[in-house]
Tab-separated table of C-alpha atoms in Angstrom:
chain	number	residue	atom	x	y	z
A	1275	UNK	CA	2.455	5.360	27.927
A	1276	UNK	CA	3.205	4.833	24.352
A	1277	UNK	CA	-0.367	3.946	22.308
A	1278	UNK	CA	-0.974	2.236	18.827
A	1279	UNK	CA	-4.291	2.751	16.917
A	1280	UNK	CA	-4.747	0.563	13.929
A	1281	UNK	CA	-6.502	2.764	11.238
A	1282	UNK	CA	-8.300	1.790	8.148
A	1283	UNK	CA	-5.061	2.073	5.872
A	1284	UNK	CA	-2.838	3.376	8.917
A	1285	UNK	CA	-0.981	3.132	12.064
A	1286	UNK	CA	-1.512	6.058	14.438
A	1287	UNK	CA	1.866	6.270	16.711
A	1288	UNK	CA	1.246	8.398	19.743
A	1289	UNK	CA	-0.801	10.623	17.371
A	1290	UNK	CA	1.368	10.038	14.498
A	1291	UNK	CA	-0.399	8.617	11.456
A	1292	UNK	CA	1.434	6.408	9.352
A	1293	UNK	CA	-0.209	5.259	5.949
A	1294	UNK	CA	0.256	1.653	4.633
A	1295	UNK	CA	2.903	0.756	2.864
A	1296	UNK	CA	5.424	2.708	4.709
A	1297	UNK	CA	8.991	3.187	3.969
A	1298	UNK	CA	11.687	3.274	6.343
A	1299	UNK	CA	11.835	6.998	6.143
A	1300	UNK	CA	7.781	7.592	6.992
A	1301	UNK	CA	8.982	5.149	10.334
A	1302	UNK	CA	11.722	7.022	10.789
A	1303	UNK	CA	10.189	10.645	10.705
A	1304	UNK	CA	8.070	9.772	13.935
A	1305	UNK	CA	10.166	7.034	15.623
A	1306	UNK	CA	13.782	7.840	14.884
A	1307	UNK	CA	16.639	5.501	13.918
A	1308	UNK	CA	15.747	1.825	14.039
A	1309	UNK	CA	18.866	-1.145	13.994
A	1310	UNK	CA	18.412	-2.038	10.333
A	1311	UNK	CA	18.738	-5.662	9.345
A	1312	UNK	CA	19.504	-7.020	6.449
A	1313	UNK	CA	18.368	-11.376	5.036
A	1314	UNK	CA	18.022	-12.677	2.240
A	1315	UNK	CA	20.177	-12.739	-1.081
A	1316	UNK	CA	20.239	-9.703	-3.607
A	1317	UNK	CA	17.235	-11.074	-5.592
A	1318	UNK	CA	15.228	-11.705	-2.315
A	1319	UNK	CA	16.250	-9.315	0.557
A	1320	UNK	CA	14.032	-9.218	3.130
A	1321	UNK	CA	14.829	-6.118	5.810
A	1322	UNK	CA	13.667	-5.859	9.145
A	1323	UNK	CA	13.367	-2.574	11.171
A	1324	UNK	CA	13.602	-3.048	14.894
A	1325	UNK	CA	12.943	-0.367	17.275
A	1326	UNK	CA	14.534	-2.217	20.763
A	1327	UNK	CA	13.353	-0.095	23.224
A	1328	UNK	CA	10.342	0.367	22.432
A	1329	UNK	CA	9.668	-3.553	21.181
A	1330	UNK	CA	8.508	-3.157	18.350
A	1331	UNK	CA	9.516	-4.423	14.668
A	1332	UNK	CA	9.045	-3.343	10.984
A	1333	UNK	CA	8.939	-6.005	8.168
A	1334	UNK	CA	9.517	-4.804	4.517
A	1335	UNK	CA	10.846	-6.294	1.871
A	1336	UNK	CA	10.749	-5.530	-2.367
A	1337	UNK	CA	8.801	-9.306	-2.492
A	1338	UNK	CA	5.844	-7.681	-1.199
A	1339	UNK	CA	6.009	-4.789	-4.188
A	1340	UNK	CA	4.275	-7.147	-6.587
A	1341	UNK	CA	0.685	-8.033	-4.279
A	1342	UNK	CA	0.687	-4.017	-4.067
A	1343	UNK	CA	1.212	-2.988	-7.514
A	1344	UNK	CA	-1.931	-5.977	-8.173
A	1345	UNK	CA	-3.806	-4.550	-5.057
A	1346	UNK	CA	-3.138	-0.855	-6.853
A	1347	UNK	CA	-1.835	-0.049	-3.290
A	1348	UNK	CA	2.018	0.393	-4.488
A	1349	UNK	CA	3.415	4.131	-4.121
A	1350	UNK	CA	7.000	3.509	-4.865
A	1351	UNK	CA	9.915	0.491	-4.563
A	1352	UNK	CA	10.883	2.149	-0.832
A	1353	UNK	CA	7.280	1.831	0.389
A	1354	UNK	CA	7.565	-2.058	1.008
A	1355	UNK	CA	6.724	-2.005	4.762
A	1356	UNK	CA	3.976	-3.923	4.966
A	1357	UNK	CA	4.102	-5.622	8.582
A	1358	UNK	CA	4.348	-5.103	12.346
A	1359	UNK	CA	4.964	-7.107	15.384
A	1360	UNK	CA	4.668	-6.023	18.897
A	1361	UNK	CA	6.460	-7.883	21.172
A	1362	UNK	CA	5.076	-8.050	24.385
A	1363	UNK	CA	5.852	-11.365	25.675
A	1364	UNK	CA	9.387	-11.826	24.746
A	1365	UNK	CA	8.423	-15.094	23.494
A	1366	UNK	CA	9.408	-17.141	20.575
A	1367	UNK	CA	6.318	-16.425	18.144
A	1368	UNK	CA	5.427	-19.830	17.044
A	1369	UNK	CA	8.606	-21.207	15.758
A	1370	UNK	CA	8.783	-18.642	13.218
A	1371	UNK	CA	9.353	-15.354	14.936
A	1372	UNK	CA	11.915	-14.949	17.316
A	1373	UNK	CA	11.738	-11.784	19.554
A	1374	UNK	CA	14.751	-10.002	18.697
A	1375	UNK	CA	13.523	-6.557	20.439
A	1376	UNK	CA	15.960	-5.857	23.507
A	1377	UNK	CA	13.262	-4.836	25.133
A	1378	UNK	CA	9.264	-5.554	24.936
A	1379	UNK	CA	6.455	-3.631	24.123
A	1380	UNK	CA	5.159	-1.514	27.025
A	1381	UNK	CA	1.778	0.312	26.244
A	1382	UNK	CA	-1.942	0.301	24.848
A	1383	UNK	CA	-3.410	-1.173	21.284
A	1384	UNK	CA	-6.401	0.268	20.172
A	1385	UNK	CA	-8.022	-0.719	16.568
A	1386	UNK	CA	-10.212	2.079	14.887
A	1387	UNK	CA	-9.862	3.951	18.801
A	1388	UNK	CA	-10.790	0.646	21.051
A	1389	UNK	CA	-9.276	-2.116	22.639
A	1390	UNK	CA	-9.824	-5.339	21.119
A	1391	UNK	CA	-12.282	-7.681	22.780
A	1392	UNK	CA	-13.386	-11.276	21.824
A	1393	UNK	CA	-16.576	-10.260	20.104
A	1394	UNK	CA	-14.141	-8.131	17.348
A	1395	UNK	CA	-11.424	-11.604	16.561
A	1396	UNK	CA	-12.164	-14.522	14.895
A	1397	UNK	CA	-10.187	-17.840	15.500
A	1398	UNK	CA	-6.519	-17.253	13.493
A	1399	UNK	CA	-3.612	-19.715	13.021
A	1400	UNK	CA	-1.767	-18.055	14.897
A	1401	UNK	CA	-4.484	-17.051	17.466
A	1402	UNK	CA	-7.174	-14.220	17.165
A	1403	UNK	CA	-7.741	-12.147	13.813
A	1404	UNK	CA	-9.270	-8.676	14.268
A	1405	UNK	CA	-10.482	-7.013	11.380
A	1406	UNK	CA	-13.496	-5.091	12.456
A	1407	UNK	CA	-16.236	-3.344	9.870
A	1408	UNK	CA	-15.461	0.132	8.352
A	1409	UNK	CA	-18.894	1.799	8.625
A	1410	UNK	CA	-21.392	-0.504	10.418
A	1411	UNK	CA	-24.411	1.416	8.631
A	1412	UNK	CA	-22.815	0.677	5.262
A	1413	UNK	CA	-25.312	-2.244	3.538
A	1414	UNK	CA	-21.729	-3.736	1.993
A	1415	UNK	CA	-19.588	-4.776	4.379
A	1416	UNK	CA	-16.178	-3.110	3.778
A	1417	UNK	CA	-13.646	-4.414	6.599
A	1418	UNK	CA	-10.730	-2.204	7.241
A	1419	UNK	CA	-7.487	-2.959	5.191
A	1420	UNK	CA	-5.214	-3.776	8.878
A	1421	UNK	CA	-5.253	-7.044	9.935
A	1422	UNK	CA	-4.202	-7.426	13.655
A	1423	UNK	CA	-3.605	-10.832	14.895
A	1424	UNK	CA	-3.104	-11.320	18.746
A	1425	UNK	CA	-0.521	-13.860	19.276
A	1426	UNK	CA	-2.001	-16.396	22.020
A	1427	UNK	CA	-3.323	-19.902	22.989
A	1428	UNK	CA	-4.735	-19.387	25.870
A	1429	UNK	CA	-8.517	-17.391	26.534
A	1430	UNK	CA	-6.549	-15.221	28.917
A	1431	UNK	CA	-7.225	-11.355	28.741
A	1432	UNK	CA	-5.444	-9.182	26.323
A	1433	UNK	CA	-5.157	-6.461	28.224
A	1434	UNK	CA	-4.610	-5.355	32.015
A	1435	UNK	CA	-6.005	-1.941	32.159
A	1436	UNK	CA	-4.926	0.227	29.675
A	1437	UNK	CA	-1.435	-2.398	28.812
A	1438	UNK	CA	-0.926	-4.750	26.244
A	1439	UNK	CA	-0.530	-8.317	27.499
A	1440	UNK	CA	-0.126	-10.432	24.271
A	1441	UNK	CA	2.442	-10.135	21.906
A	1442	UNK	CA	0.700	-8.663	18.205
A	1443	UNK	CA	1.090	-8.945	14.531
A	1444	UNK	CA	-0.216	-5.715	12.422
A	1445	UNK	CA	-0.247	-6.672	8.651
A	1446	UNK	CA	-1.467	-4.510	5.792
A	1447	UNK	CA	-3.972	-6.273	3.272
A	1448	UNK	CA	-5.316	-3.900	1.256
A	1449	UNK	CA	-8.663	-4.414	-0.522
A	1450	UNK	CA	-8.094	-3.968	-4.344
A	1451	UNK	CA	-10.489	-0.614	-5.282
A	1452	UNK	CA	-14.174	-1.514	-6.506
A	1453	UNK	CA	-14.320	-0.577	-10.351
A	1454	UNK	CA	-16.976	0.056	-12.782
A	1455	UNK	CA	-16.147	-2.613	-15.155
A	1456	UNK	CA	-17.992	-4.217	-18.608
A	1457	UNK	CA	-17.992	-7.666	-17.870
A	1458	UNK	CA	-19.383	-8.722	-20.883
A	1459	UNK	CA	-17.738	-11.385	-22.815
A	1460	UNK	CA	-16.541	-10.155	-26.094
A	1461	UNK	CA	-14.995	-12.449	-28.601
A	1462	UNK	CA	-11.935	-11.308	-30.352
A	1463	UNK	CA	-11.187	-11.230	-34.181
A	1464	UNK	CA	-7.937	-13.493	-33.270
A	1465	UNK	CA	-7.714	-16.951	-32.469
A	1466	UNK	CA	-8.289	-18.000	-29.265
A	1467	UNK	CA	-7.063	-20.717	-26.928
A	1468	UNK	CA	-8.238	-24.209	-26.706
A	1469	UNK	CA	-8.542	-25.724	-23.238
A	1470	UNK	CA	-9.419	-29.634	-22.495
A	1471	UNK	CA	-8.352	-28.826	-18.671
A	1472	UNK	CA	-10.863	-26.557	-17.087
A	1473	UNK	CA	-8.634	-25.904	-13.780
A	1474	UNK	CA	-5.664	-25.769	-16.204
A	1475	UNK	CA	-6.945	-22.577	-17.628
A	1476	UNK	CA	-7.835	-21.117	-13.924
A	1477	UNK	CA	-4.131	-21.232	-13.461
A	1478	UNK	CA	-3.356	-20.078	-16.589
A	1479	UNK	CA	-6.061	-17.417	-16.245
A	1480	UNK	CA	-4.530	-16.015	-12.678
A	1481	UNK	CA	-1.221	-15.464	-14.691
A	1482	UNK	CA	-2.201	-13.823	-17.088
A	1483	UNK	CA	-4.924	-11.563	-15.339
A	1484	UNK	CA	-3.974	-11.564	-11.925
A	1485	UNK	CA	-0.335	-11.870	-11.776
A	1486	UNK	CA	0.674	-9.866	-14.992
A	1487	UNK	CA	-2.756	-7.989	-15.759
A	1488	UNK	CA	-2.476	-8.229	-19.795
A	1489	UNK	CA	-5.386	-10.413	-19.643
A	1490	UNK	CA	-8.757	-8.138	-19.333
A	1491	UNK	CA	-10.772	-7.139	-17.982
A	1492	UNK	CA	-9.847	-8.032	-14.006
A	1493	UNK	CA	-12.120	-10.014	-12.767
A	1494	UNK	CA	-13.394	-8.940	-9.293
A	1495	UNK	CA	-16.583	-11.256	-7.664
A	1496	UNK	CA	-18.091	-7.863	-5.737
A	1497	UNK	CA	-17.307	-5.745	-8.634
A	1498	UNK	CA	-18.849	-8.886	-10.999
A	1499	UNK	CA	-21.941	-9.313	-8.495
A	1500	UNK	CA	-22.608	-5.230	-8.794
A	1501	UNK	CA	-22.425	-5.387	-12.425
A	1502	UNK	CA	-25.253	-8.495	-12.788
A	1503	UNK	CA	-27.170	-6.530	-10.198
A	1504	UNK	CA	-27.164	-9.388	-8.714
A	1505	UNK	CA	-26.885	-10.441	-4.698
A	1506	UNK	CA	-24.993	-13.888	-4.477
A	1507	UNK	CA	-24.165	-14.958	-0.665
A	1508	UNK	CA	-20.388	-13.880	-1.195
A	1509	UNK	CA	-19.889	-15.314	2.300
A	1510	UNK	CA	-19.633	-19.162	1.491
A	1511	UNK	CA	-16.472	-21.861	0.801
A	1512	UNK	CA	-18.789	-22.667	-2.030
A	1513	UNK	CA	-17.863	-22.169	-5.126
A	1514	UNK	CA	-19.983	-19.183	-6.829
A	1515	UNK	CA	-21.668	-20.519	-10.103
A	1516	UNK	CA	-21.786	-17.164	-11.925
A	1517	UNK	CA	-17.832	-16.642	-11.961
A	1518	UNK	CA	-17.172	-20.735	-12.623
A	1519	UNK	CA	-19.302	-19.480	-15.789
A	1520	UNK	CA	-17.870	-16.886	-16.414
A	1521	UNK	CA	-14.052	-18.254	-16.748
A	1522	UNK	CA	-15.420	-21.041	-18.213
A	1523	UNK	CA	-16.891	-18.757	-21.392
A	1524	UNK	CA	-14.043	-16.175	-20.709
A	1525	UNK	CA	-11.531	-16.078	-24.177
A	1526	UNK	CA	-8.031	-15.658	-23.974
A	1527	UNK	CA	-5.808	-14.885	-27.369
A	1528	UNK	CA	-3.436	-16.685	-29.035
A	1529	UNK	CA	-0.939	-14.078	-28.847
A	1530	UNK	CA	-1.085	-13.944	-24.706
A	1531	UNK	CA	0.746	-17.855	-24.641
A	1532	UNK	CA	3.882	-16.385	-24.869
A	1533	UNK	CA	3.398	-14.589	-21.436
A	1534	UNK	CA	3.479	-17.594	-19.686
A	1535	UNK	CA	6.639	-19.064	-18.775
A	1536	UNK	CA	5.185	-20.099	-15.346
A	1537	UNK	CA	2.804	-21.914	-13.509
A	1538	UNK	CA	3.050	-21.432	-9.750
A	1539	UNK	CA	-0.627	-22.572	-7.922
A	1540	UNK	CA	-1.060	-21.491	-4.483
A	1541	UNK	CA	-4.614	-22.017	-2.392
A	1542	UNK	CA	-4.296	-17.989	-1.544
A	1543	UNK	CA	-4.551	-17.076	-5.664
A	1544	UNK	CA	-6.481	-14.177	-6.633
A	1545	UNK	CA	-8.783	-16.583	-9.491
A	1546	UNK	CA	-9.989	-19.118	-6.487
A	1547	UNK	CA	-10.664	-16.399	-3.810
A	1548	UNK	CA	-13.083	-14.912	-6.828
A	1549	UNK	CA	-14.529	-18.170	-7.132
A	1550	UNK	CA	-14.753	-18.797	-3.364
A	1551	UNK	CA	-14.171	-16.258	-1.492
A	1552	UNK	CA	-13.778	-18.423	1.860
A	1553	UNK	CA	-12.372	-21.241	0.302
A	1554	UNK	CA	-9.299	-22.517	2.829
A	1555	UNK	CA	-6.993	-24.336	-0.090
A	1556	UNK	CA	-8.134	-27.776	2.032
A	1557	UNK	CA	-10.507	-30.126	-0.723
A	1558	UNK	CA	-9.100	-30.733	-4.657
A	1559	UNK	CA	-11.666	-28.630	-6.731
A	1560	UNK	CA	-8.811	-26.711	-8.621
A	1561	UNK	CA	-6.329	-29.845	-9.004
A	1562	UNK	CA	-5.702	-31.397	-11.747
A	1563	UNK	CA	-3.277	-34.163	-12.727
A	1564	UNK	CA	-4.026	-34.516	-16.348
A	1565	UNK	CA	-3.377	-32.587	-19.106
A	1566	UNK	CA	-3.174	-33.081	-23.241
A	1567	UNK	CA	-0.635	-32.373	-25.405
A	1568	UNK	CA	-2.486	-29.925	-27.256
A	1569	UNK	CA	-3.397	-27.840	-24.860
A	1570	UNK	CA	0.163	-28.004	-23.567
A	1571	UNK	CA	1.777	-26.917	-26.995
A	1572	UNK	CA	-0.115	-23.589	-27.357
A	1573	UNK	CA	2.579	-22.356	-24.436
A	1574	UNK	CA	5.758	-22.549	-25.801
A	1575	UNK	CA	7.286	-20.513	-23.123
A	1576	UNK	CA	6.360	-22.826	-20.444
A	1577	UNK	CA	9.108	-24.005	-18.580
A	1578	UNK	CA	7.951	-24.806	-15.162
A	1579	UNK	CA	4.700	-25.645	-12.754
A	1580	UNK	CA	4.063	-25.803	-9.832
A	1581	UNK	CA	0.990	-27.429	-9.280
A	1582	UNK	CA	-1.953	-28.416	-6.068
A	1583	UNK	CA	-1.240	-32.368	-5.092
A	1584	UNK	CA	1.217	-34.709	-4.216
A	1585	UNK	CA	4.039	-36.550	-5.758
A	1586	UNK	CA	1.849	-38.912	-7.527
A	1587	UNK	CA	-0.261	-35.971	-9.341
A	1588	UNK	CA	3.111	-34.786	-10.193
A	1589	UNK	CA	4.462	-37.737	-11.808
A	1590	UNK	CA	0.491	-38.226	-13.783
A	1591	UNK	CA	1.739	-34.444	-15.342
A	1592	UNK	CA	5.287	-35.420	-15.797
A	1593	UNK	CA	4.626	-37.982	-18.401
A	1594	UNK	CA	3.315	-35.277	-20.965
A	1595	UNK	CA	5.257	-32.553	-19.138
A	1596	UNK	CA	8.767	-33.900	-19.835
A	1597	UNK	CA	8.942	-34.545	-23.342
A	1598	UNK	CA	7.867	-30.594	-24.099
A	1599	UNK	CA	10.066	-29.598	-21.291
A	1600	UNK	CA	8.040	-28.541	-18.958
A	1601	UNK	CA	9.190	-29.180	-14.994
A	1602	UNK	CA	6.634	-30.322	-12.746
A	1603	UNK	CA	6.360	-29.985	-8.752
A	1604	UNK	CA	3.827	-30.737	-6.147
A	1605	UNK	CA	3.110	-27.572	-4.128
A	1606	UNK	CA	3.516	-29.861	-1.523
A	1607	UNK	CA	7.234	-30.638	-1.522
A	1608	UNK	CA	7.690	-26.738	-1.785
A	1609	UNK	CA	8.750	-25.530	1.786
């Protein structure tokens, strides 16, 4: 019977360890040849890996290169394997997936060397999320970096024996390392910019520190809560007080404008998740619809936003957006 063991950073395959991100060539080392498919444009190819008699796919795909290099999980531009489905079922996975395998998954899933019950999954869109504690003694919780989702509606078992009855999604989410970091504000000797937006400069902040990391230090809530000595509940949809004031104090130099040619907000950005860690993207705390001209003309690179709220916010924006050339969209017509 062929078995799967999701690791802390791995896939064990009959035995065979596999770290996170793979390549096509780790996959192909202990599984062989796979029917290689090709989507996507040049600028956006997205290739899929399927293994048909055994039922199980590979996802990878140089998109997924950037959330590495920020997670400092990225090896090289070939290790952009970053997904797995089982299929088991055969079934269409939620409109999205279609099973493509020729055949389906026969055989065993294990996470961290056991089946996964109902006490290990939480409630998941697309059914239940396993993601079980690293070291249970450990006084911080440090979950392990594999995300297994069992595809299901139904409370039906997951297993028969020792066989795999629901069809699976394995995804890699690696936890960015912990670092000892000096999180005191310093001022620099050059001019700084002005902000009359506050959740204005939260995007513009996740830009410039998150996306393109020229703005330091990077601003981590654990690593932030270590350095105060201090022992928030990290656990909440609440927003944590101690990193709104920090951003709000935080400078950012004139001469990082320039680095900012876009704005593109999305409820999964690495500045709200350090703000609130289990915010779900649902309320408007980080919209905003209004914005000055002043603040606007410190970034003359800015050609485009994409922005939380509907059509209405959009058009609020437009009206001092447009005349400094600066598209506006709702995050909401993006699909």
């Amino acid at each position: 019977m062929f078995c799967i063991d999701v690791l802390d950073t791995a896939v064990s395959f009959n035995g065979q360890v596999v770290p996170f991100p793979m390549s096509y060539e780790d996959i192909r080392a202990v599984l062989g040849d796979a029917r290689v498919v090709n989507d996507g444009d040049e600028d956006r190819v997205h290739t899929t890996y399927y293994y048909d008699d055994l039922g199980i796919e590979f996802d990878g795909s140089p998109l997924y290169l950037s959330n590495l290099r920020k997670k400092k999980a990225y090896k090289d531009n070939d290790h952009n394997i970053v997904g797995i489905t089982l299929y088991v079922t055969g079934n269409e996975l939620y409109g999205f997936k279609a099973g493509k395998c020729k055949k389906n998954y026969e055989g065993n899933l294990t996470v961290l060397g056991k089946q996964i019950d109902r006490d290990m999954t939480w409630k998941d869109i697309l059914g239940y999320g396993c993601q079980p504690v690293l070291d249970e003694k450990s006084k911080n919780k440090k979950y392990i970096q594999v995300k297994t989702t069992i595809v299901t509606e139904d409370e039906k078992p997951f297993y028969d024996g020792d066989v795999l009855l629901k069809d699976v999604m394995i995804s890699f989410q690696p936890e960015r390392p912990k670092l000892k970091v000096n999180y005191d504000i310093v001022v620099p000797d050059e001019e700084c910019l002005v902000f009359d937006t506050f959740n204005f400069k939260l995007a513009v902040i996740n830009e410039l520190m998150y996306n393109q990391e020229v703005l330091k230090p990077y601003f981590d809530i654990y690593d932030y809560m270590a350095f105060k000595k201090a022992h928030w509940n990290l656990e909440t949809d609440k927003n944590v007080r101690a990193a709104v004031n920090y951003f709000k104090e935080l400078p950012i130099p004139v001469s990082l404008a320039d680095y900012v040619t876009e704005i593109n907000m999305d409820g999964d950005d690495d500045i709200y998740m350090n703000i609130a860690p289990e915010w779900d993207g649902r309320d408007e705390r980080f919209d905003f619809n209004k914005l000055t001209e002043v603040e606007l003309k410190q970034f003359k690179n800015l050609k485009k936003m994409i922005i939380f709220g509907n059509d209405k916010d959009a058009d609020k924006l437009r009206k001092v957006c447009d005349p400094l050339g600066i598209e506006v969209e709702p995050l909401a017509s993006i699909g």
